[in-house]
Amino acid sequence: MNTDDLLQRLEELRAHDLPTHGGRTMAYVYDSGLADADELGKRALAMYASTNGLDPTAFPSLLAMERELVGFARTLFHGPSAVGTVTSGGTESILLAVQAARDALPGTADPVMIVPTTIHAAFHKAAHYFGVERVSIDVDPVTKRADPAAMTAAMDAYGDRVVLVAASAPSYAHGVIDPIEAIAAETLRRGLRFHVDACIGGWVLPWAERLGHDVPPWDFRVPGVSSISADLHKYAYTPKGVSLLLHATPYLRKTQYFASADWPGYTMLNATMQSTKSGGPLAAAWAVVNLIGDDGYLDLVRTTLDGTAALADGVEAQEYVRLVVPPDSSLVALETDGTCDVFTISDEMLARGWFVQPQMSFGDMPASLHLTVSAATAPAVPEFLTALAESVQAAVAAGPIVIDDELRGAAMAIDPATLDDEAFDGLLALAGLGAGDGEVTVPDRMAPVNALLDVAPPALREALLIAFLDRLSR
Ligand SMILES: *Cc1c(COP(=O)(O)O)cnc(C)c1O
């Protein structure tokens, strides 16, 4: 194939993806609506695609841009002594925060982290990767915010084993800000590290505060906050592959670094999990952040939060659906009154050009829909509300999806650890994800699949989806 053919093929492949622009994909992507920022980001990405952040002395351009980006964030988060690292995404920032915390207390035989149940699953991954036991504490059943008293009790119960406490500003699933000050007061008294996950809020809350929104303290101004993660590939509207991890002091960052001189090659010296890494995303982020700038983000956040308020009010005015909790920033979670199914609403929205993200039930929390509002969504909120009203009507007409008790009971009884490959093929077929022969498919309508997965215990759901992904990528 020649260049034109390949470019055409790339275009064709993209046609099946969710749209990245237009504000109607309300998870995964973020659209500023600023064509010049998008164009600049792409050019910077391409210009630096082949540079290597492995060695900052070999590519001083990357070091300079990283320092400037961290400098921008340090002012934004009020950390005069803070230092930071550009990472590949929120997950990498969180993995590094957990690893640095664990390794700062090398004598701890069975390290523990204390988190609210609403903490992002990236912390689960970090716990799994780094052998840190995760102690998840129930959030307030009404506000969905972390419970400082219960988290404090856990800090005392686990004592010397605790290497890290974390909370969100805001949480991904519900969009509410945890009581950072109250938790930080307790971590400070005990000399514990406290990470604030502002992956999604970091580029929203500083301007929300300036716009007069009621933003509870969450950044380095709160004594006891020791590190913050903030993703630039979310609300900084930069191309994918960039997040920041800031530590309150250089001392706190020390254990994040890794060096190895114990081999015949170059001395490996890394600040991140990646070693060779493209300078493209960093350069793109540097360019976009400087183009949009402080004033630009102020405008974008104003637009986004006005849009979020209009969307939330509009949801509250509709029948059969309601907010899980009033949003603290730009994320909205909605649930139904039981008359219809969120999974059917999600399918109906997709048919109308809107992607809204289903969230499975968890403990006492029913299944819900997650909506990330970006600046480009704001002008389309009236259309969103029309599509939602129609989708809810369709879902009410269809009625809630009922999983019969026998199937529910069977799902509860399965121990995924005992299943072999064939059993997974059978279960995937039962869930509507395959033909039972090892081939899997993504059905057009996901509601029946989601409703079935929703009754499966989390461990079974995880095992089934891993089996699905494995077959999808064979
Ligand atoms: C997005 C997000 C993450 C994970 O970030 P990735 O960039 O997807 O790896 C972690 N925490 C919160 C609150 C997030 O919104």
Short mmCIF file of C-alpha atoms and ligand atoms in Angstrom, two decimals:
data_model
loop_
_atom_site.label_atom_id
_atom_site.label_comp_id
_atom_site.label_asym_id
_atom_site.label_seq_id
_atom_site.Cartn_x
_atom_site.Cartn_y
_atom_site.Cartn_z
CA MET A 1 0.00 0.00 0.00
CA ASN A 2 1.22 3.51 -0.73
CA THR A 3 0.96 6.59 1.48
CA ASP A 4 -2.43 7.68 0.13
CA ASP A 5 -3.90 4.23 0.56
CA LEU A 6 -2.61 3.99 4.10
CA LEU A 7 -3.93 7.41 5.03
CA GLN A 8 -7.27 6.48 3.56
CA ARG A 9 -7.27 3.25 5.54
CA LEU A 10 -6.50 5.18 8.71
CA GLU A 11 -9.47 7.44 7.99
CA GLU A 12 -11.71 4.44 7.40
CA LEU A 13 -10.64 2.81 10.65
CA ARG A 14 -11.34 6.00 12.58
CA ALA A 15 -14.87 6.13 11.19
CA HIS A 16 -15.92 3.38 13.63
CA ASP A 17 -14.55 5.16 16.69
CA LEU A 18 -16.44 7.47 19.00
CA PRO A 19 -16.11 11.10 17.89
CA THR A 20 -13.33 12.92 19.79
CA HIS A 21 -14.80 16.34 19.04
CA GLY A 22 -18.21 17.94 19.22
CA GLY A 23 -18.82 17.50 22.95
CA ARG A 24 -21.18 14.55 22.53
CA THR A 25 -18.80 11.86 23.76
CA MET A 26 -19.19 12.34 27.50
CA ALA A 27 -16.32 10.15 28.70
CA TYR A 28 -12.83 9.35 27.40
CA VAL A 29 -12.39 12.59 25.43
CA TYR A 30 -12.33 16.30 26.20
CA ASP A 31 -13.07 18.99 23.65
CA SER A 32 -12.22 22.64 24.25
CA GLY A 33 -13.91 23.64 21.01
CA LEU A 34 -10.77 25.67 20.22
CA ALA A 35 -9.60 24.67 16.73
CA ASP A 36 -6.32 26.58 17.03
CA ALA A 37 -5.37 24.76 20.24
CA ASP A 38 -6.12 21.39 18.61
CA GLU A 39 -4.06 22.27 15.56
CA LEU A 40 -1.12 23.50 17.61
CA GLY A 41 -1.24 20.39 19.80
CA LYS A 42 -1.09 18.13 16.74
CA ARG A 43 1.82 20.04 15.22
CA ALA A 44 3.83 20.01 18.44
CA LEU A 45 3.05 16.31 18.89
CA ALA A 46 4.38 15.52 15.43
CA MET A 47 7.38 17.84 15.79
CA TYR A 48 8.58 16.06 18.95
CA ALA A 49 7.32 12.54 18.17
CA SER A 50 10.80 11.06 17.80
CA THR A 51 12.50 12.82 20.72
CA ASN A 52 13.26 10.68 23.76
CA GLY A 53 12.60 11.69 27.35
CA LEU A 54 14.84 8.86 28.54
CA ASP A 55 17.74 11.24 29.11
CA PRO A 56 16.92 14.89 29.86
CA THR A 57 20.54 15.90 29.30
CA ALA A 58 20.38 14.58 25.74
CA PHE A 59 17.07 16.37 25.06
CA PRO A 60 17.20 19.55 27.15
CA SER A 61 14.17 20.85 25.25
CA LEU A 62 12.03 18.29 27.07
CA LEU A 63 13.46 19.17 30.45
CA ALA A 64 12.77 22.86 29.84
CA MET A 65 9.16 22.20 28.86
CA GLU A 66 8.62 19.86 31.79
CA ARG A 67 9.95 22.47 34.21
CA GLU A 68 7.65 25.11 32.77
CA LEU A 69 4.57 22.91 32.92
CA VAL A 70 5.32 21.92 36.50
CA GLY A 71 5.92 25.59 37.28
CA PHE A 72 2.48 26.46 35.92
CA ALA A 73 0.85 23.75 38.05
CA ARG A 74 2.82 24.65 41.15
CA THR A 75 1.41 28.19 41.10
CA LEU A 76 -2.05 26.85 40.31
CA PHE A 77 -1.98 24.40 43.24
CA HIS A 78 -0.23 26.80 45.64
CA GLY A 79 2.81 24.63 46.29
CA PRO A 80 5.77 27.02 46.61
CA SER A 81 8.15 24.16 47.45
CA ALA A 82 6.50 21.60 45.20
CA VAL A 83 8.33 19.61 42.55
CA GLY A 84 6.77 17.56 39.82
CA THR A 85 7.07 15.10 36.98
CA VAL A 86 5.28 14.82 33.67
CA THR A 87 3.88 11.30 33.27
CA SER A 88 1.94 9.50 30.55
CA GLY A 89 -1.45 9.72 32.26
CA GLY A 90 -3.40 9.71 35.47
CA THR A 91 -2.78 6.05 36.08
CA GLU A 92 0.98 6.47 35.84
CA SER A 93 0.87 9.49 38.18
CA ILE A 94 -1.06 7.41 40.71
CA LEU A 95 1.13 4.33 40.32
CA LEU A 96 4.18 6.50 41.02
CA ALA A 97 2.57 8.18 44.03
CA VAL A 98 1.81 4.77 45.54
CA GLN A 99 5.23 3.34 44.69
CA ALA A 100 7.03 6.38 46.11
CA ALA A 101 4.96 6.16 49.31
CA ARG A 102 5.62 2.45 49.72
CA ASP A 103 9.35 2.81 49.14
CA ALA A 104 9.62 5.74 51.54
CA LEU A 105 8.90 3.23 54.33
CA PRO A 106 11.00 0.23 53.27
CA GLY A 107 10.77 -1.39 56.70
CA THR A 108 7.00 -1.86 56.41
CA ALA A 109 6.39 -5.58 55.99
CA ASP A 110 2.73 -5.40 54.92
CA PRO A 111 2.08 -1.91 53.59
CA VAL A 112 -1.49 -0.59 53.51
CA MET A 113 -3.20 2.32 51.77
CA ILE A 114 -6.41 3.80 53.06
CA VAL A 115 -8.80 5.14 50.45
CA PRO A 116 -12.52 5.83 50.08
CA THR A 117 -14.50 3.28 48.02
CA THR A 118 -14.92 5.98 45.38
CA ILE A 119 -11.18 6.32 44.75
CA HIS A 120 -10.26 5.73 41.11
CA ALA A 121 -9.50 2.11 40.18
CA ALA A 122 -5.97 3.22 39.25
CA PHE A 123 -5.27 2.90 43.00
CA HIS A 124 -6.48 -0.70 42.88
CA LYS A 125 -4.05 -1.30 40.07
CA ALA A 126 -1.23 0.32 42.06
CA ALA A 127 -2.10 -1.83 45.08
CA HIS A 128 -2.01 -4.90 42.86
CA TYR A 129 1.25 -4.00 41.13
CA PHE A 130 3.15 -2.91 44.21
CA GLY A 131 1.89 -5.33 46.82
CA VAL A 132 0.19 -2.68 48.91
CA GLU A 133 -2.99 -3.80 50.65
CA ARG A 134 -5.92 -1.54 49.81
CA VAL A 135 -8.30 -0.72 52.62
CA SER A 136 -11.40 0.88 51.09
CA ILE A 137 -13.63 2.86 53.42
CA ASP A 138 -17.32 3.40 52.68
CA VAL A 139 -18.29 6.91 51.67
CA ASP A 140 -21.23 8.84 53.07
CA PRO A 141 -24.32 7.14 51.56
CA VAL A 142 -25.97 10.47 50.71
CA THR A 143 -23.18 12.87 49.74
CA LYS A 144 -20.90 10.13 48.30
CA ARG A 145 -17.97 11.96 49.91
CA ALA A 146 -15.24 10.20 51.88
CA ASP A 147 -15.93 9.75 55.58
CA PRO A 148 -13.01 11.33 57.48
CA ALA A 149 -13.94 9.75 60.83
CA ALA A 150 -14.03 6.25 59.34
CA MET A 151 -10.78 6.86 57.46
CA THR A 152 -9.16 8.11 60.67
CA ALA A 153 -10.31 5.00 62.50
CA ALA A 154 -8.67 2.92 59.77
CA MET A 155 -5.42 4.91 60.07
CA ASP A 156 -5.36 4.01 63.75
CA ALA A 157 -6.41 0.40 63.23
CA TYR A 158 -3.63 -0.23 60.70
CA GLY A 159 -1.08 1.97 62.52
CA ASP A 160 2.50 1.56 61.29
CA ARG A 161 1.42 -0.42 58.26
CA VAL A 162 -0.14 2.64 56.60
CA VAL A 163 2.09 4.08 53.87
CA LEU A 164 -0.48 6.25 52.09
CA VAL A 165 -3.91 7.82 52.43
CA ALA A 166 -5.68 9.13 49.32
CA ALA A 167 -8.89 10.94 48.37
CA SER A 168 -10.34 12.64 45.28
CA ALA A 169 -10.97 16.18 44.11
CA PRO A 170 -13.38 15.28 42.63
CA SER A 171 -14.20 11.58 42.36
CA TYR A 172 -14.70 10.22 38.86
CA ALA A 173 -17.86 8.23 39.51
CA HIS A 174 -19.88 10.93 41.31
CA GLY A 175 -18.03 14.18 40.69
CA VAL A 176 -17.88 15.23 44.34
CA ILE A 177 -14.89 16.55 46.26
CA ASP A 178 -13.84 14.56 49.33
CA PRO A 179 -13.33 16.48 52.61
CA ILE A 180 -9.62 17.00 52.02
CA GLU A 181 -9.04 19.34 54.98
CA ALA A 182 -10.54 16.97 57.52
CA ILE A 183 -8.56 13.98 56.24
CA ALA A 184 -5.34 15.99 55.92
CA ALA A 185 -5.58 17.13 59.54
CA GLU A 186 -5.43 13.48 60.60
CA THR A 187 -2.69 12.38 58.19
CA LEU A 188 -0.60 15.38 59.28
CA ARG A 189 -0.95 14.46 62.96
CA ARG A 190 0.21 10.94 62.19
CA GLY A 191 2.98 11.89 59.78
CA LEU A 192 1.32 9.99 56.91
CA ARG A 193 1.49 10.79 53.23
CA PHE A 194 -1.78 12.03 51.74
CA HIS A 195 -2.33 12.01 47.98
CA VAL A 196 -5.09 14.11 46.44
CA ASP A 197 -6.27 12.65 43.15
CA ALA A 198 -7.11 15.75 41.13
CA CYS A 199 -6.55 13.93 37.85
CA ILE A 200 -9.83 15.25 36.50
CA GLY A 201 -10.33 18.30 38.72
CA GLY A 202 -6.84 19.75 38.68
CA TRP A 203 -7.42 21.86 35.59
CA VAL A 204 -10.95 22.91 36.63
CA LEU A 205 -11.07 23.66 40.36
CA PRO A 206 -8.46 26.48 40.49
CA TRP A 207 -10.50 28.51 37.99
CA ALA A 208 -13.82 27.46 39.52
CA GLU A 209 -12.61 29.01 42.75
CA ARG A 210 -11.61 32.21 40.97
CA LEU A 211 -15.04 32.35 39.33
CA GLY A 212 -16.63 32.40 42.77
CA HIS A 213 -17.78 28.78 42.95
CA ASP A 214 -17.80 27.25 46.37
CA VAL A 215 -14.67 25.06 46.15
CA PRO A 216 -13.59 23.51 49.44
CA PRO A 217 -9.79 23.60 50.01
CA TRP A 218 -8.11 20.66 48.31
CA ASP A 219 -4.60 21.68 47.15
CA PHE A 220 -1.20 22.32 48.74
CA ARG A 221 -2.68 25.14 50.80
CA VAL A 222 -4.10 22.37 52.97
CA PRO A 223 -1.38 21.32 55.43
CA GLY A 224 -0.89 17.59 55.13
CA VAL A 225 -1.50 17.23 51.39
CA SER A 226 1.74 15.64 50.24
CA SER A 227 1.10 14.91 46.56
CA ILE A 228 -1.38 15.78 43.81
CA SER A 229 -2.05 14.19 40.43
CA ALA A 230 -3.58 16.26 37.62
CA ASP A 231 -4.11 15.11 34.06
CA LEU A 232 -3.36 17.53 31.26
CA HIS A 233 -4.97 15.23 28.70
CA LYS A 234 -8.33 15.90 30.37
CA TYR A 235 -9.33 19.49 31.13
CA ALA A 236 -6.09 21.09 29.92
CA TYR A 237 -7.38 19.84 26.52
CA THR A 238 -3.98 18.56 25.37
CA PRO A 239 -3.47 15.48 23.17
CA LYS A 240 -3.46 12.17 25.05
CA GLY A 241 -0.51 10.97 27.07
CA VAL A 242 0.17 13.70 29.66
CA SER A 243 -0.42 14.01 33.37
CA LEU A 244 1.40 15.69 36.23
CA LEU A 245 2.45 14.28 39.57
CA LEU A 246 3.43 16.93 42.10
CA HIS A 247 4.99 16.35 45.51
CA ALA A 248 4.89 19.06 48.17
CA THR A 249 8.68 18.91 48.63
CA PRO A 250 11.66 17.40 46.78
CA TYR A 251 12.20 15.07 49.75
CA LEU A 252 8.83 13.40 49.15
CA ARG A 253 9.71 12.70 45.53
CA LYS A 254 13.03 10.99 46.17
CA THR A 255 11.75 7.43 46.25
CA GLN A 256 9.86 7.92 42.98
CA TYR A 257 13.17 7.95 41.13
CA PHE A 258 14.82 4.78 39.93
CA ALA A 259 18.40 4.19 38.91
CA SER A 260 20.30 1.09 37.93
CA ALA A 261 24.03 0.99 37.28
CA ASP A 262 24.21 -2.76 37.82
CA TRP A 263 24.51 -3.88 34.19
CA PRO A 264 27.00 -3.29 31.38
CA GLY A 265 24.87 -0.70 29.54
CA TYR A 266 24.09 2.95 30.28
CA THR A 267 23.11 3.80 33.83
CA MET A 268 19.35 3.77 33.73
CA LEU A 269 17.92 6.80 35.48
CA ASN A 270 14.15 7.25 35.39
CA ALA A 271 11.61 9.57 37.00
CA THR A 272 8.67 7.62 35.54
CA MET A 273 7.62 4.05 34.78
CA GLN A 274 8.42 4.52 31.12
CA SER A 275 12.05 4.71 30.17
CA THR A 276 12.20 5.58 26.48
CA LYS A 277 9.24 7.91 26.05
CA SER A 278 8.16 10.19 23.28
CA GLY A 279 8.58 13.89 23.91
CA GLY A 280 5.54 14.46 21.67
CA PRO A 281 2.79 14.51 24.30
CA LEU A 282 4.87 16.73 26.59
CA ALA A 283 5.64 19.21 23.79
CA ALA A 284 1.97 19.22 22.76
CA ALA A 285 0.89 19.87 26.33
CA TRP A 286 3.46 22.63 26.76
CA ALA A 287 2.23 24.34 23.59
CA VAL A 288 -1.49 23.98 24.31
CA VAL A 289 -1.24 25.07 27.95
CA ASN A 290 0.71 28.16 26.93
CA LEU A 291 -1.64 28.96 24.06
CA ILE A 292 -4.83 28.67 26.10
CA GLY A 293 -3.17 30.19 29.15
CA ASP A 294 -4.62 31.26 32.42
CA ASP A 295 -7.27 33.55 30.91
CA GLY A 296 -8.24 30.95 28.33
CA TYR A 297 -8.79 28.30 30.99
CA LEU A 298 -10.86 30.77 33.00
CA ASP A 299 -13.21 31.15 30.02
CA LEU A 300 -13.29 27.41 29.34
CA VAL A 301 -14.06 26.59 32.97
CA ARG A 302 -16.79 29.25 33.09
CA THR A 303 -18.40 27.77 29.97
CA THR A 304 -18.01 24.22 31.29
CA LEU A 305 -19.45 24.89 34.73
CA ASP A 306 -22.35 26.95 33.36
CA GLY A 307 -23.05 24.06 31.01
CA THR A 308 -22.82 21.55 33.85
CA ALA A 309 -25.29 23.54 35.95
CA ALA A 310 -27.73 23.79 33.03
CA LEU A 311 -27.39 20.07 32.40
CA ALA A 312 -27.89 19.18 36.07
CA ASP A 313 -30.96 21.43 36.34
CA GLY A 314 -32.34 19.93 33.17
CA VAL A 315 -31.88 16.39 34.48
CA GLU A 316 -33.61 17.27 37.75
CA ALA A 317 -36.57 18.66 35.79
CA GLN A 318 -37.09 15.37 33.95
CA GLU A 319 -39.22 12.45 35.00
CA TYR A 320 -37.78 9.02 35.91
CA VAL A 321 -34.16 10.22 36.15
CA ARG A 322 -32.34 12.21 38.82
CA LEU A 323 -28.87 13.29 39.89
CA VAL A 324 -27.05 10.82 42.12
CA VAL A 325 -25.71 13.89 43.93
CA PRO A 326 -25.41 17.56 42.92
CA PRO A 327 -22.12 18.00 41.01
CA ASP A 328 -19.15 19.76 42.68
CA SER A 329 -17.46 20.43 39.35
CA SER A 330 -17.90 19.28 35.76
CA LEU A 331 -18.91 15.64 36.23
CA VAL A 332 -22.51 14.51 36.52
CA ALA A 333 -23.83 11.13 37.65
CA LEU A 334 -27.45 10.25 37.09
CA GLU A 335 -29.65 7.35 38.08
CA THR A 336 -33.25 6.30 37.45
CA ASP A 337 -36.14 5.92 39.88
CA GLY A 338 -36.37 2.24 38.90
CA THR A 339 -38.99 2.73 36.19
CA CYS A 340 -36.35 2.18 33.54
CA ASP A 341 -32.81 1.01 33.11
CA VAL A 342 -29.71 3.22 32.81
CA PHE A 343 -28.24 0.69 30.41
CA THR A 344 -31.13 1.09 27.99
CA ILE A 345 -30.91 4.88 28.30
CA SER A 346 -27.21 4.62 27.40
CA ASP A 347 -27.99 2.61 24.24
CA GLU A 348 -30.76 5.02 23.27
CA MET A 349 -28.45 8.00 23.77
CA LEU A 350 -25.80 6.38 21.58
CA ALA A 351 -28.39 5.88 18.86
CA ARG A 352 -28.98 9.65 19.09
CA GLY A 353 -25.27 10.47 18.80
CA TRP A 354 -24.45 10.86 22.50
CA PHE A 355 -22.07 8.63 24.42
CA VAL A 356 -22.85 8.44 28.13
CA GLN A 357 -20.89 6.00 30.27
CA PRO A 358 -22.69 3.25 32.21
CA GLN A 359 -21.45 2.63 35.76
CA MET A 360 -22.41 -0.68 37.36
CA SER A 361 -24.08 -0.94 40.73
CA PHE A 362 -21.71 -1.00 43.69
CA GLY A 363 -22.76 -2.04 47.18
CA ASP A 364 -25.94 -0.10 47.92
CA MET A 365 -25.39 2.24 44.99
CA PRO A 366 -27.55 1.43 41.98
CA ALA A 367 -26.17 1.51 38.43
CA SER A 368 -25.73 5.04 37.09
CA LEU A 369 -24.60 7.04 34.08
CA HIS A 370 -21.46 9.15 34.09
CA LEU A 371 -21.32 12.38 32.11
CA THR A 372 -18.12 14.36 31.66
CA VAL A 373 -19.05 17.86 30.55
CA SER A 374 -16.37 19.61 28.52
CA ALA A 375 -16.43 23.15 27.16
CA ALA A 376 -17.67 21.97 23.77
CA THR A 377 -20.61 20.18 25.40
CA ALA A 378 -21.98 23.37 26.94
CA PRO A 379 -23.64 24.89 23.85
CA ALA A 380 -25.25 21.52 23.10
CA VAL A 381 -26.85 21.03 26.52
CA PRO A 382 -30.41 21.77 25.24
CA GLU A 383 -29.94 19.09 22.56
CA PHE A 384 -28.53 16.74 25.18
CA LEU A 385 -31.62 17.21 27.35
CA THR A 386 -33.93 16.56 24.41
CA ALA A 387 -32.03 13.39 23.55
CA LEU A 388 -32.13 12.34 27.21
CA ALA A 389 -35.88 12.90 27.49
CA GLU A 390 -36.45 10.81 24.34
CA SER A 391 -34.07 8.11 25.53
CA VAL A 392 -35.74 7.90 28.92
CA GLN A 393 -39.15 7.64 27.24
CA ALA A 394 -37.86 4.78 25.10
CA ALA A 395 -36.34 3.08 28.14
CA VAL A 396 -39.59 3.46 30.10
CA ALA A 397 -41.51 1.96 27.18
CA ALA A 398 -39.08 -0.98 27.10
CA GLY A 399 -39.27 -1.36 30.88
CA PRO A 400 -36.38 -2.23 33.17
CA ILE A 401 -34.30 -5.23 32.16
CA VAL A 402 -35.14 -8.09 34.48
CA ILE A 403 -32.54 -10.76 35.13
CA ASP A 404 -34.32 -13.84 36.40
CA ASP A 405 -33.51 -15.08 39.86
CA GLU A 406 -32.09 -18.37 38.64
CA LEU A 407 -29.49 -16.62 36.49
CA ARG A 408 -28.72 -14.18 39.29
CA GLY A 409 -28.27 -17.08 41.70
CA ALA A 410 -26.07 -18.94 39.23
CA ALA A 411 -23.90 -15.85 38.76
CA MET A 412 -23.53 -15.46 42.52
CA ALA A 413 -22.46 -19.10 42.89
CA ILE A 414 -19.69 -19.07 40.27
CA ASP A 415 -16.14 -18.93 41.53
CA PRO A 416 -14.20 -17.45 38.61
CA ALA A 417 -10.97 -19.05 39.86
CA THR A 418 -12.39 -22.49 39.04
CA LEU A 419 -13.35 -21.69 35.44
CA ASP A 420 -11.34 -22.95 32.50
CA ASP A 421 -11.15 -21.43 29.03
CA GLU A 422 -14.12 -23.40 27.73
CA ALA A 423 -16.28 -22.34 30.65
CA PHE A 424 -15.40 -18.71 29.92
CA ASP A 425 -16.37 -19.19 26.27
CA GLY A 426 -19.72 -20.51 27.44
CA LEU A 427 -20.26 -17.66 29.90
CA LEU A 428 -19.29 -15.04 27.35
CA ALA A 429 -21.85 -16.54 24.98
CA LEU A 430 -24.45 -16.49 27.75
CA ALA A 431 -23.66 -12.82 28.39
CA GLY A 432 -24.24 -12.08 24.70
CA LEU A 433 -20.60 -11.38 23.93
CA GLY A 434 -19.74 -14.37 21.77
CA ALA A 435 -20.84 -17.49 19.96
CA GLY A 436 -19.33 -19.92 22.47
CA ASP A 437 -16.53 -20.93 20.13
CA GLY A 438 -13.88 -18.52 21.38
CA GLU A 439 -14.92 -15.74 19.00
CA VAL A 440 -16.25 -12.61 20.64
CA THR A 441 -18.33 -9.71 19.34
CA VAL A 442 -19.40 -6.32 20.61
CA PRO A 443 -23.18 -6.24 20.23
CA ASP A 444 -24.92 -3.11 18.90
CA ARG A 445 -27.11 -2.92 21.94
CA MET A 446 -25.15 -3.25 25.13
CA ALA A 447 -28.04 -2.98 27.59
CA PRO A 448 -28.77 -6.72 27.96
CA VAL A 449 -25.05 -7.44 28.38
CA ASN A 450 -24.58 -4.64 30.90
CA ALA A 451 -27.66 -5.65 32.87
CA LEU A 452 -26.35 -9.19 33.11
CA LEU A 453 -22.86 -8.09 34.06
CA ASP A 454 -24.40 -5.80 36.63
CA VAL A 455 -25.77 -8.74 38.63
CA ALA A 456 -22.46 -10.58 38.52
CA PRO A 457 -20.28 -10.14 41.60
CA PRO A 458 -17.31 -7.82 40.84
CA ALA A 459 -14.79 -10.69 40.79
CA LEU A 460 -16.82 -12.57 38.18
CA ARG A 461 -17.36 -9.40 36.16
CA GLU A 462 -13.61 -8.74 36.19
CA ALA A 463 -12.79 -12.30 35.14
CA LEU A 464 -15.39 -12.27 32.35
CA LEU A 465 -14.23 -8.97 30.95
CA ILE A 466 -10.60 -10.07 31.06
CA ALA A 467 -11.60 -13.22 29.15
CA PHE A 468 -13.46 -10.99 26.69
CA LEU A 469 -10.47 -8.67 26.18
CA ASP A 470 -8.17 -11.65 25.77
CA ARG A 471 -10.33 -13.09 23.00
CA LEU A 472 -10.88 -9.68 21.42
CA SER A 473 -7.15 -9.26 21.00
CA ARG A 474 -6.17 -12.75 19.92
C1 LIG B 1 -8.99 9.81 34.63
C2 LIG B 1 -8.74 9.62 36.07
C3 LIG B 1 -7.71 8.80 36.53
C4 LIG B 1 -6.89 7.91 35.61
O1 LIG B 1 -6.30 8.60 34.60
P1 LIG B 1 -5.90 7.97 33.18
O2 LIG B 1 -5.36 9.17 32.49
O3 LIG B 1 -7.13 7.40 32.56
O4 LIG B 1 -4.86 6.93 33.40
C5 LIG B 1 -7.50 8.75 37.88
N1 LIG B 1 -8.27 9.43 38.74
C6 LIG B 1 -9.29 10.22 38.34
C7 LIG B 1 -10.11 10.96 39.35
C8 LIG B 1 -9.56 10.33 36.98
O5 LIG B 1 -10.57 11.08 36.56
#
